[in-house]
Amino acid sequence: MGLEQILQFVITGITVGSTYALIGIGFNIIFNATEIINFAQGEFVMLGGMFTVFGMQVLRLPVPFAALLSIILVAFVGLLLNMLAIRPIRNPSPITLIIITIGASIFIRGASSLIWGKDPYPIAAFSGEDPIPFFGAVIQPQSLWVMGVVFAVVVALRQFLNRTITGKAMLASAFQPRAARLVGIDTPYMVLLSFALSGAVGAAAGIIIAPMSMVTYDMGVMMGLKGFCAAIVGGLGHPFGVVLGGLILGVMESLGAGLISSGYKDAIAFVILLLMLFFRPQGILGKGRGERV
Amino acid sequence: MKLLRFILDPYARFALFALLIMGLPLVVTNEYYLGVLVVIAIHSIIVLGLDLLMGYTGQISLGHASFYGLGAYITGVLSAHWQWPPLAGLAAALLIVAAIAWIIGVPTLKLHGHYLAMATLGFGIIVFIFFNELGSLTGGPSGLTGIEEMNIFGVTFDSDREWYFLSVSFLLAVLLLSINVVRSRVGRALRAIHGSETASGVLGVNIARYKVGIFVLSALYAALAGWLYAHYITFISPSSFTFMFSVKLVTMVVAGSLGSLWGAIFGAALLTSLPEFLFVFNNYETLVFGFILIVVMIFMPRGLLRGIEDMFKWLWHAARKAPPTSRPGEERS
């Protein structure tokens, strides 16, 4: 096992890990605003891929437009999820919200399998397939897309939350809903916005993953769960923690698959999740939260 | 009024229910339908445990399919590879599953909210991967064959009719145990925890111990069901113990009624038999399950059975409170 090979595993891991991070960011947006874990987040990712395939192959749109269309559509699905399934609940307890979002994810998956069938859809890489040599290992051009998009989303999200009035209002209503209402912030609207934003980020993840791992109606389950692991490992609600968590998961998984056994690849993320929950449930970067009665 | 009180007494209800389902084979003689009823009984056992956990204690498990699978695989592997008799397999399955559930439960149940859901979900997926990957032991994705037929103290169970009585006996035993748990001090403590952990902690309820205890008990129910299933079908494969099956179990609890043992059995019966009797249902199965979860949660948060009960209660009160349709005086005139 040469160093080049290890390097190759790390590069693959960083690429995959970036997508986990992006999915985890989607979880975080809703969690920060509402303390809801949205189990339909993986379905946003799948829909992002599906709508892109639809835009490119049926409507014959160029990649950027297909991607934009997909992001808008999935953001709309996020809105619908909030308006149709979350808002009508009379007394939202964590258990009710978990069940509702799981119900929504199953419903979306079932609908997708009826609409698009069960076959996987391949999609071409955005800028060719010629690998770029890198210290004896290679980088796929799509990997650069993945890392670039994740970086762009993180920066844009940070700017949005810290620099714009809407972003600040969102942070405020997430942090202290009652106080936010008192100063005139429309908190239900902020929650709605967080669902749309989370849908858009999920779609972005689906779009960049699509060329690497074909689009299927049931890809959302695993993707959602991995993103979820990334969010927990990094620290639920902590923006940079999620990126760190995603990268750690991706690299560990890739090394594990290469050095130990590819069959247990998916188990690695969940073993890390369990260990994290047992020993440091607030995540690597998260701080201990005060209990609320 | 006496009759009403009789029906509301859980033990009277239990006796009535026992009589009813023990007599059912007099009406249902078709072997296929009896087979469906066996599966319903097996599912009911898991769902009863999950209801104790979710409905009474307010904790969610998204990995109960794994305890069911562990129960099935432990007895299956012991039976197929080393010819252990089923009862020995049951003992092994219960012991190992109790230990595993305790190891998962102790660290996570001290936490609040979503953490148990996440831990059980992760655990369920790890277990599923092991069923697939430990090929030499479990047969891998293609499944484990050669599990011996059920044999208890020299009595072999090989017809669906015999299986019906066997599985229903276990269901009744588990139901009786659950009724006792719910009505005991333990049950009151569990409901107190559901109401408010902080308040019940202040009142001296050992929250962590009760939560872990009920989690282990519900895992044991699932293991028992897995043991029955393995010896009933005599073939098991990982596809029966997926994350999706865990979600189906949750759907059964929720649709039936959170926090009602009868609701748990009702939910298991409803959602197990639906796909069996509606062939069209097949392609729409996931869609329908998702839809049921959402609609029940929004419109009948107390579940279908409770929803129907509430409706009757409402009608009963409405009928009593409503002014009589004709006054006595008017009638005479």
XYZ file of C-alpha atoms in Angstrom:
626
model
C 0.000 0.000 0.000
C 1.849 3.095 -1.234
C 1.507 6.652 -0.016
C -0.068 7.584 -3.363
C -2.874 5.163 -2.694
C -3.497 6.578 0.766
C -3.521 10.058 -0.758
C -6.056 8.838 -3.299
C -8.327 7.540 -0.545
C -8.042 10.862 1.283
C -8.952 12.816 -1.871
C -11.963 10.599 -2.500
C -12.884 10.924 1.164
C -12.717 14.711 1.075
C -14.943 14.789 -2.005
C -17.549 12.474 -0.520
C -17.206 14.147 2.867
C -17.935 17.547 1.313
C -21.272 16.270 0.052
C -22.084 14.910 3.538
C -21.190 18.326 4.914
C -23.531 20.048 2.464
C -26.391 17.723 3.419
C -25.577 18.281 7.089
C -25.761 22.054 6.530
C -29.293 21.519 5.238
C -30.178 19.705 8.482
C -28.629 22.527 10.480
C -30.603 25.308 8.813
C -33.911 23.790 9.912
C -32.588 22.602 13.268
C -31.305 26.067 14.130
C -34.613 27.706 13.329
C -36.956 25.115 14.838
C -35.041 22.361 16.707
C -36.664 19.946 14.252
C -34.542 17.154 12.804
C -35.880 16.985 9.277
C -35.763 13.334 8.264
C -36.852 14.331 4.745
C -33.543 16.133 4.135
C -32.177 13.163 2.171
C -35.259 13.341 -0.052
C -34.400 16.972 -0.860
C -31.040 15.688 -2.098
C -32.655 12.973 -4.223
C -35.163 15.451 -5.663
C -32.319 17.853 -6.464
C -30.711 15.149 -8.576
C -33.994 14.044 -10.159
C -35.105 17.550 -11.172
C -31.674 18.194 -12.690
C -31.953 15.014 -14.749
C -35.456 16.121 -15.745
C -34.211 19.589 -16.748
C -31.265 18.281 -18.729
C -32.810 15.282 -20.442
C -36.472 16.199 -20.898
C -36.361 19.985 -21.184
C -32.881 19.882 -22.802
C -31.612 22.734 -20.650
C -27.891 23.431 -20.206
C -26.465 22.388 -16.818
C -26.619 25.802 -15.043
C -30.290 26.303 -15.909
C -31.249 22.748 -15.041
C -29.474 23.206 -11.713
C -31.221 26.522 -11.030
C -34.609 25.038 -11.910
C -33.913 22.119 -9.600
C -32.919 24.389 -6.703
C -36.077 26.471 -7.101
C -38.330 23.406 -7.303
C -36.827 21.729 -4.234
C -36.990 24.980 -2.256
C -40.684 24.946 -3.130
C -40.978 21.358 -1.890
C -39.413 22.582 1.365
C -42.088 25.290 1.597
C -44.828 22.742 0.980
C -43.410 20.399 3.623
C -43.550 23.176 6.181
C -47.000 24.424 5.223
C -48.757 21.084 4.713
C -47.137 18.805 7.261
C -45.381 20.789 10.007
C -47.635 23.806 10.583
C -50.951 21.977 11.030
C -49.643 19.998 14.028
C -51.391 21.152 17.148
C -48.883 20.260 19.844
C -45.503 19.599 18.310
C -43.379 17.310 20.478
C -40.038 15.930 19.249
C -41.589 12.483 18.738
C -44.461 13.890 16.623
C -42.090 15.938 14.499
C -39.766 12.976 13.923
C -42.729 10.863 12.817
C -44.120 13.597 10.544
C -40.828 14.225 8.755
C -40.242 10.494 8.379
C -43.757 10.198 6.946
C -42.977 13.005 4.525
C -39.723 11.361 3.447
C -41.466 8.042 2.784
C -44.226 9.826 0.918
C -41.774 11.723 -1.314
C -39.791 8.534 -1.971
C -42.950 6.596 -2.835
C -44.135 9.347 -5.166
C -40.706 9.509 -6.864
C -40.636 5.776 -7.486
C -44.040 6.077 -9.159
C -43.063 9.098 -11.251
C -39.518 8.188 -12.265
C -39.484 4.425 -11.788
C -36.842 2.432 -9.965
C -34.013 2.570 -12.521
C -30.965 4.738 -11.849
C -30.396 7.798 -14.066
C -26.821 8.478 -15.147
C -25.749 12.087 -15.628
C -22.594 13.436 -17.291
C -19.895 15.152 -15.227
C -20.138 18.936 -15.509
C -16.712 19.537 -17.036
C -15.390 16.371 -18.588
C -14.015 13.208 -17.083
C -10.276 13.791 -17.577
C -8.606 13.195 -14.208
C -6.113 15.811 -13.005
C -2.831 14.328 -11.712
C -1.942 15.348 -8.157
C 1.242 14.057 -6.441
C 0.866 10.575 -7.884
C -2.873 10.446 -7.208
C -5.668 11.860 -9.394
C -8.515 14.292 -8.818
C -11.733 14.003 -10.810
C -12.943 17.354 -12.178
C -16.298 16.698 -10.495
C -14.505 16.617 -7.121
C -13.422 20.207 -7.679
C -17.042 21.126 -8.425
C -18.139 19.475 -5.211
C -15.548 21.227 -3.052
C -16.149 24.555 -4.804
C -19.905 24.420 -4.326
C -19.617 23.452 -0.671
C -17.183 26.322 -0.058
C -19.452 28.763 -1.920
C -22.545 27.651 0.022
C -20.796 27.972 3.386
C -19.540 31.473 2.571
C -22.851 32.619 1.096
C -24.799 31.274 4.070
C -22.494 33.020 6.496
C -22.834 36.307 4.625
C -26.601 35.910 4.508
C -26.958 35.200 8.217
C -24.528 37.832 9.454
C -24.875 40.648 6.934
C -28.523 40.828 5.850
C -31.533 41.933 7.892
C -33.478 38.798 6.924
C -30.567 36.603 7.934
C -30.217 38.336 11.274
C -33.947 38.054 11.839
C -33.698 34.334 11.119
C -30.894 33.896 13.639
C -32.856 35.899 16.187
C -36.033 33.880 15.814
C -34.037 30.677 16.048
C -32.253 31.810 19.199
C -35.169 33.360 21.094
C -38.502 32.925 19.291
C -40.508 34.866 21.832
C -38.107 37.790 22.013
C -37.943 37.842 18.221
C -41.736 38.112 18.019
C -41.685 40.939 20.550
C -39.390 43.025 18.368
C -41.673 42.472 15.399
C -40.037 39.572 13.561
C -42.488 37.338 11.730
C -41.189 34.053 13.186
C -43.500 31.682 11.258
C -42.233 33.313 8.078
C -38.633 32.773 9.209
C -39.366 29.091 9.824
C -40.916 28.844 6.368
C -37.847 30.520 4.926
C -35.559 28.052 6.722
C -37.397 25.132 5.111
C -37.055 26.694 1.657
C -33.388 27.483 2.228
C -32.736 23.987 3.511
C -34.467 22.585 0.421
C -32.258 24.709 -1.825
C -29.061 23.594 -0.069
C -30.222 19.960 -0.208
C -30.891 20.330 -3.929
C -27.409 21.773 -4.447
C -25.968 18.672 -2.794
C -28.083 16.423 -5.020
C -26.966 18.240 -8.157
C -23.236 17.933 -7.515
C -23.470 14.308 -6.356
C -25.538 13.215 -9.361
C -22.637 12.720 -11.804
C -20.665 10.705 -9.232
C -23.345 8.275 -8.144
C -26.301 8.098 -10.553
C -29.696 9.340 -9.406
C -32.156 6.802 -7.954
C -35.447 7.267 -6.151
C -34.069 5.706 -2.961
C -30.664 7.412 -2.766
C -32.050 9.913 -0.260
C -32.138 7.520 2.674
C -28.415 6.854 2.894
C -27.488 10.392 1.850
C -29.753 11.924 4.473
C -28.437 9.644 7.179
C -24.808 10.396 6.341
C -25.458 14.129 6.346
C -27.169 13.668 9.656
C -24.113 11.818 11.035
C -21.939 14.704 9.814
C -24.146 17.190 11.668
C -23.998 15.180 14.905
C -20.272 14.466 14.724
C -19.431 18.098 14.050
C -21.966 19.481 16.480
C -25.650 19.855 15.671
C -26.379 23.509 14.984
C -22.719 24.454 14.599
C -21.990 25.673 11.023
C -18.287 24.850 10.758
C -18.617 21.757 12.877
C -20.766 20.193 10.169
C -18.119 20.763 7.510
C -15.497 19.256 9.800
C -17.823 16.363 10.667
C -18.541 15.677 7.008
C -14.854 15.665 6.077
C -13.942 13.361 8.982
C -16.719 10.933 8.057
C -15.823 10.990 4.356
C -12.113 10.367 4.925
C -12.668 7.656 7.567
C -15.169 5.928 5.294
C -12.890 6.070 2.284
C -9.875 4.814 4.253
C -11.987 2.123 5.879
C -13.341 0.953 2.537
C -9.862 0.896 1.001
C -7.887 -0.573 3.881
C -10.402 -2.807 5.674
C -13.412 -3.864 3.610
C -15.761 -2.061 1.258
C -18.732 -4.029 2.581
C -18.539 -2.319 5.944
C -18.078 1.152 4.411
C -21.544 2.395 5.376
C -21.240 0.964 8.879
C -18.224 3.170 9.645
C -20.241 6.412 9.623
C -22.802 4.939 12.004
C -20.219 3.483 14.365
C -18.697 6.973 14.584
C -22.217 8.358 15.150
C -22.876 5.951 18.022
C -19.508 6.593 19.666
C -20.127 10.324 19.349
C -23.595 10.042 20.898
C -22.200 7.969 23.752
C -19.178 10.065 24.619
C -19.687 13.570 23.253
C -23.291 14.070 22.114
C -22.785 17.799 21.586
C -20.301 17.050 18.790
C -16.663 17.999 18.276
C -17.182 21.746 18.108
C -20.532 22.030 19.869
C -20.771 23.465 23.331
C -22.871 21.836 26.038
C -26.376 23.247 25.826
C -28.286 24.375 28.843
C -31.318 22.253 29.515
C -34.618 23.938 28.948
C -37.521 22.890 31.114
C -73.552 0.937 33.730
C -72.253 -2.289 35.163
C -71.725 -3.553 31.653
C -69.812 -0.405 30.710
C -67.544 -0.733 33.731
C -66.980 -4.367 32.834
C -65.917 -3.456 29.300
C -63.601 -0.723 30.562
C -61.803 -3.090 32.949
C -58.577 -4.109 31.202
C -58.597 -7.664 32.525
C -62.206 -8.208 31.448
C -61.287 -6.826 28.043
C -58.292 -9.144 27.987
C -60.432 -12.190 28.803
C -62.919 -11.213 26.118
C -60.154 -10.675 23.594
C -58.525 -14.005 24.483
C -61.796 -15.868 24.014
C -62.401 -14.099 20.743
C -59.046 -14.814 19.122
C -58.834 -18.360 20.472
C -62.211 -18.995 18.817
C -61.261 -17.307 15.562
C -60.025 -20.516 13.831
C -63.597 -21.834 14.066
C -64.515 -19.149 11.522
C -61.242 -18.768 9.634
C -60.270 -22.180 8.315
C -58.324 -21.066 5.239
C -54.621 -21.832 5.840
C -53.486 -18.725 3.972
C -55.541 -16.390 6.149
C -54.344 -18.228 9.257
C -50.808 -17.583 8.039
C -51.537 -13.860 7.741
C -52.931 -13.933 11.281
C -49.708 -15.575 12.523
C -47.685 -12.720 11.019
C -50.095 -10.204 12.564
C -49.604 -11.835 15.972
C -45.805 -11.699 15.542
C -45.915 -8.040 14.502
C -48.301 -7.264 17.366
C -45.749 -8.561 19.872
C -43.088 -6.120 18.586
C -45.560 -3.249 18.353
C -46.748 -3.798 21.944
C -43.167 -3.318 23.127
C -42.623 -0.310 20.910
C -45.849 1.193 22.241
C -44.645 0.821 25.837
C -41.541 2.741 24.768
C -43.131 5.348 22.480
C -46.684 5.708 23.692
C -46.158 5.437 27.433
C -42.621 6.739 27.924
C -42.426 9.127 24.961
C -39.122 7.737 23.631
C -38.794 6.791 19.981
C -36.826 3.890 18.534
C -36.065 3.823 14.832
C -34.168 0.555 15.071
C -36.603 -1.999 16.387
C -36.298 -4.042 13.205
C -32.727 -4.759 14.312
C -33.797 -6.320 17.624
C -36.382 -8.345 15.705
C -33.644 -9.345 13.259
C -31.195 -10.191 16.025
C -33.776 -12.433 17.660
C -34.367 -14.190 14.346
C -30.704 -14.469 13.363
C -29.406 -15.633 16.755
C -31.845 -18.535 16.927
C -31.553 -19.098 13.155
C -27.758 -19.379 13.160
C -27.744 -21.581 16.264
C -30.400 -23.826 14.740
C -29.033 -24.026 11.195
C -25.328 -24.433 12.039
C -25.331 -26.185 15.377
C -28.819 -27.734 15.578
C -29.712 -25.997 18.839
C -33.333 -26.689 19.775
C -35.634 -23.632 19.429
C -36.070 -23.120 23.180
C -32.305 -22.914 23.683
C -32.213 -20.510 20.754
C -34.861 -18.381 22.474
C -32.849 -18.232 25.682
C -29.725 -17.211 23.773
C -31.621 -14.606 21.733
C -33.231 -13.020 24.793
C -29.957 -12.905 26.733
C -27.890 -11.416 23.926
C -30.541 -8.889 22.874
C -31.062 -7.773 26.479
C -27.319 -7.189 26.824
C -27.111 -5.254 23.542
C -30.185 -3.127 24.273
C -28.765 -2.305 27.686
C -25.402 -1.295 26.188
C -27.164 0.998 23.674
C -29.723 2.257 26.147
C -27.613 3.241 29.140
C -25.552 5.962 27.451
C -28.237 7.332 25.129
C -31.309 7.296 27.330
C -29.667 9.699 29.765
C -29.938 12.256 26.955
C -33.089 13.997 25.826
C -35.142 14.440 22.687
C -33.863 13.118 19.420
C -30.818 11.259 20.680
C -32.428 7.871 21.221
C -33.993 8.075 17.762
C -30.588 8.755 16.230
C -28.742 6.097 18.219
C -31.306 3.389 17.465
C -31.361 4.397 13.814
C -27.569 4.152 13.531
C -27.562 0.887 15.449
C -30.262 -0.565 13.185
C -28.237 0.186 10.093
C -25.027 -1.256 11.553
C -26.845 -4.476 12.458
C -28.377 -4.653 8.974
C -24.910 -4.301 7.397
C -23.593 -7.103 9.611
C -26.450 -9.417 8.547
C -25.355 -8.780 4.964
C -21.605 -8.997 5.452
C -21.174 -11.938 7.836
C -21.827 -14.275 4.923
C -20.335 -17.448 6.382
C -22.586 -17.155 9.421
C -25.754 -15.484 8.144
C -25.741 -16.501 4.480
C -25.309 -12.860 3.473
C -27.843 -11.080 1.261
C -29.255 -14.351 -0.079
C -30.392 -15.365 3.382
C -30.117 -18.168 5.897
C -31.729 -21.520 5.159
C -31.978 -24.726 7.184
C -33.600 -23.286 10.295
C -35.410 -26.095 12.065
C -39.155 -26.137 12.536
C -40.576 -25.078 15.860
C -40.307 -27.828 18.402
C -41.250 -27.269 22.023
C -40.836 -30.178 24.459
C -41.163 -32.696 21.643
C -44.242 -31.069 20.083
C -43.635 -30.003 16.478
C -45.558 -27.107 15.001
C -45.866 -27.504 11.253
C -49.331 -26.387 10.180
C -50.598 -22.805 10.062
C -53.399 -23.817 12.396
C -50.975 -25.016 15.081
C -48.864 -21.937 14.486
C -51.884 -19.749 14.987
C -52.436 -21.085 18.488
C -48.734 -20.912 19.313
C -48.225 -17.319 18.175
C -51.490 -16.115 19.693
C -50.572 -17.732 23.037
C -47.320 -15.777 23.036
C -49.192 -12.621 22.040
C -51.651 -13.061 24.899
C -48.829 -13.664 27.383
C -47.037 -10.525 26.203
C -50.274 -8.528 26.287
C -51.011 -9.626 29.843
C -47.488 -8.719 30.911
C -47.870 -5.310 29.239
C -51.220 -4.638 30.918
C -49.596 -5.407 34.251
C -46.619 -3.169 33.481
C -48.886 -0.283 32.489
C -51.101 -0.632 35.570
C -48.252 -1.046 38.042
C -46.110 1.593 39.751
C -43.719 1.187 36.829
C -46.452 2.230 34.380
C -47.275 5.298 36.421
C -43.600 6.230 36.531
C -43.350 5.805 32.755
C -46.328 8.081 32.152
C -44.877 10.615 34.572
C -41.637 10.601 32.553
C -43.654 11.133 29.397
C -45.449 14.067 30.983
C -42.366 15.830 32.263
C -38.956 14.351 32.905
C -37.927 17.202 35.137
C -41.054 17.034 37.264
C -40.924 13.261 37.634
C -37.218 13.479 38.488
C -37.989 15.994 41.223
C -40.625 13.615 42.593
C -37.985 10.934 42.941
C -38.566 8.805 39.835
C -35.290 7.246 38.713
C -35.755 8.383 35.120
C -32.710 6.779 33.522
C -33.394 3.404 35.145
C -37.021 3.305 34.024
C -36.212 4.456 30.503
C -33.452 1.862 30.073
C -35.658 -0.810 31.645
C -38.556 -0.228 29.275
C -36.177 0.020 26.315
C -34.671 -3.379 27.157
C -38.147 -4.866 27.684
C -39.348 -3.610 24.301
C -36.204 -4.997 22.643
C -36.929 -8.354 24.306
C -40.461 -8.382 22.858
C -38.943 -7.785 19.423
C -36.406 -10.585 19.951
C -39.185 -12.963 20.975
C -41.094 -12.034 17.819
C -37.929 -12.614 15.763
C -37.521 -16.049 17.316
C -41.110 -16.975 16.385
C -40.658 -15.584 12.868
C -37.414 -17.483 12.187
C -38.918 -20.835 13.157
C -42.207 -20.088 11.401
C -40.730 -19.150 8.009
C -37.567 -21.315 8.521
C -35.759 -18.904 6.201
C -34.551 -15.394 6.981
C -32.803 -12.724 4.930
C -31.607 -9.201 5.768
C -34.359 -7.629 3.638
C -36.902 -8.356 6.396
C -35.019 -6.233 8.929
C -34.365 -2.951 7.139
C -34.673 0.642 8.322
C -37.934 0.757 6.376
C -39.336 -2.065 8.514
C -38.420 -0.128 11.665
C -40.389 2.776 10.235
C -43.319 0.473 9.445
C -43.353 -0.647 13.075
C -43.452 2.988 14.165
C -46.314 3.551 11.703
C -48.217 0.659 13.285
C -47.838 2.158 16.765
C -48.808 5.632 15.600
C -51.721 4.581 13.400
C -53.027 2.204 16.051
C -52.775 4.703 18.889
C -49.827 5.880 20.893
C -50.203 4.754 24.459
C -52.943 2.210 23.979
C -52.088 -1.492 24.027
C -55.250 -2.367 22.116
C -54.369 0.302 19.610
C -50.968 -1.330 19.111
C -52.586 -4.636 18.165
C -55.137 -2.813 15.999
C -52.352 -0.921 14.177
C -50.302 -4.082 13.640
C -53.361 -5.938 12.303
C -54.388 -3.081 10.025
C -51.004 -2.346 8.453
C -49.944 -6.005 8.173
C -53.137 -7.125 6.472
C -53.545 -4.150 4.111
C -50.766 -5.141 1.678
C -51.775 -8.817 1.964
C -55.299 -8.222 0.755
C -54.809 -5.361 -1.681
C -52.563 -6.441 -4.521
C -52.795 -3.018 -6.154
C -51.373 -1.630 -2.983
C -47.961 -3.058 -3.835
C -46.574 -0.204 -5.935
C -48.119 2.401 -3.696
C -47.074 0.785 -0.429
C -44.412 3.309 0.594
C -46.581 6.203 -0.546
C -49.515 4.963 1.521
C -47.423 4.361 4.637
C -46.010 7.880 4.445
C -49.450 9.314 3.888
C -50.913 7.428 6.857
C -48.120 8.674 9.126
C -48.655 12.314 8.173
C -52.452 12.294 8.148
C -52.810 10.424 11.434
C -50.290 12.702 13.138
C -52.064 15.836 11.937
C -55.723 14.891 12.219
C -55.764 12.078 14.771
C -52.675 12.640 16.899
C -54.028 10.053 19.334
C -54.246 7.416 16.609
C -57.066 5.713 14.742
C -58.418 3.599 17.605
C -58.371 6.506 20.070
C -59.788 8.707 17.324
C -62.755 6.370 16.920
C -63.092 6.091 20.722
C -63.070 9.886 21.051
C -65.737 10.117 18.398
C -68.000 7.701 20.269
C -67.347 9.452 23.570
C -68.190 12.752 21.943
C -71.404 11.322 20.511
C -72.272 9.788 23.900
C -71.778 13.090 25.702
C -73.531 15.023 22.967
C -76.482 12.670 23.225
C -76.654 13.030 27.011
C -76.177 16.769 27.111
C -78.532 17.536 24.254
C -81.996 18.603 25.355
C -84.579 15.811 24.966
C -86.161 15.961 21.559
C -89.668 16.232 22.952
C -90.684 17.482 26.379
C -92.847 15.214 28.527
C -95.584 17.781 28.631
C -95.766 18.181 24.919
C -96.115 14.500 24.358
C -99.308 14.325 26.289
C -100.981 17.247 24.700
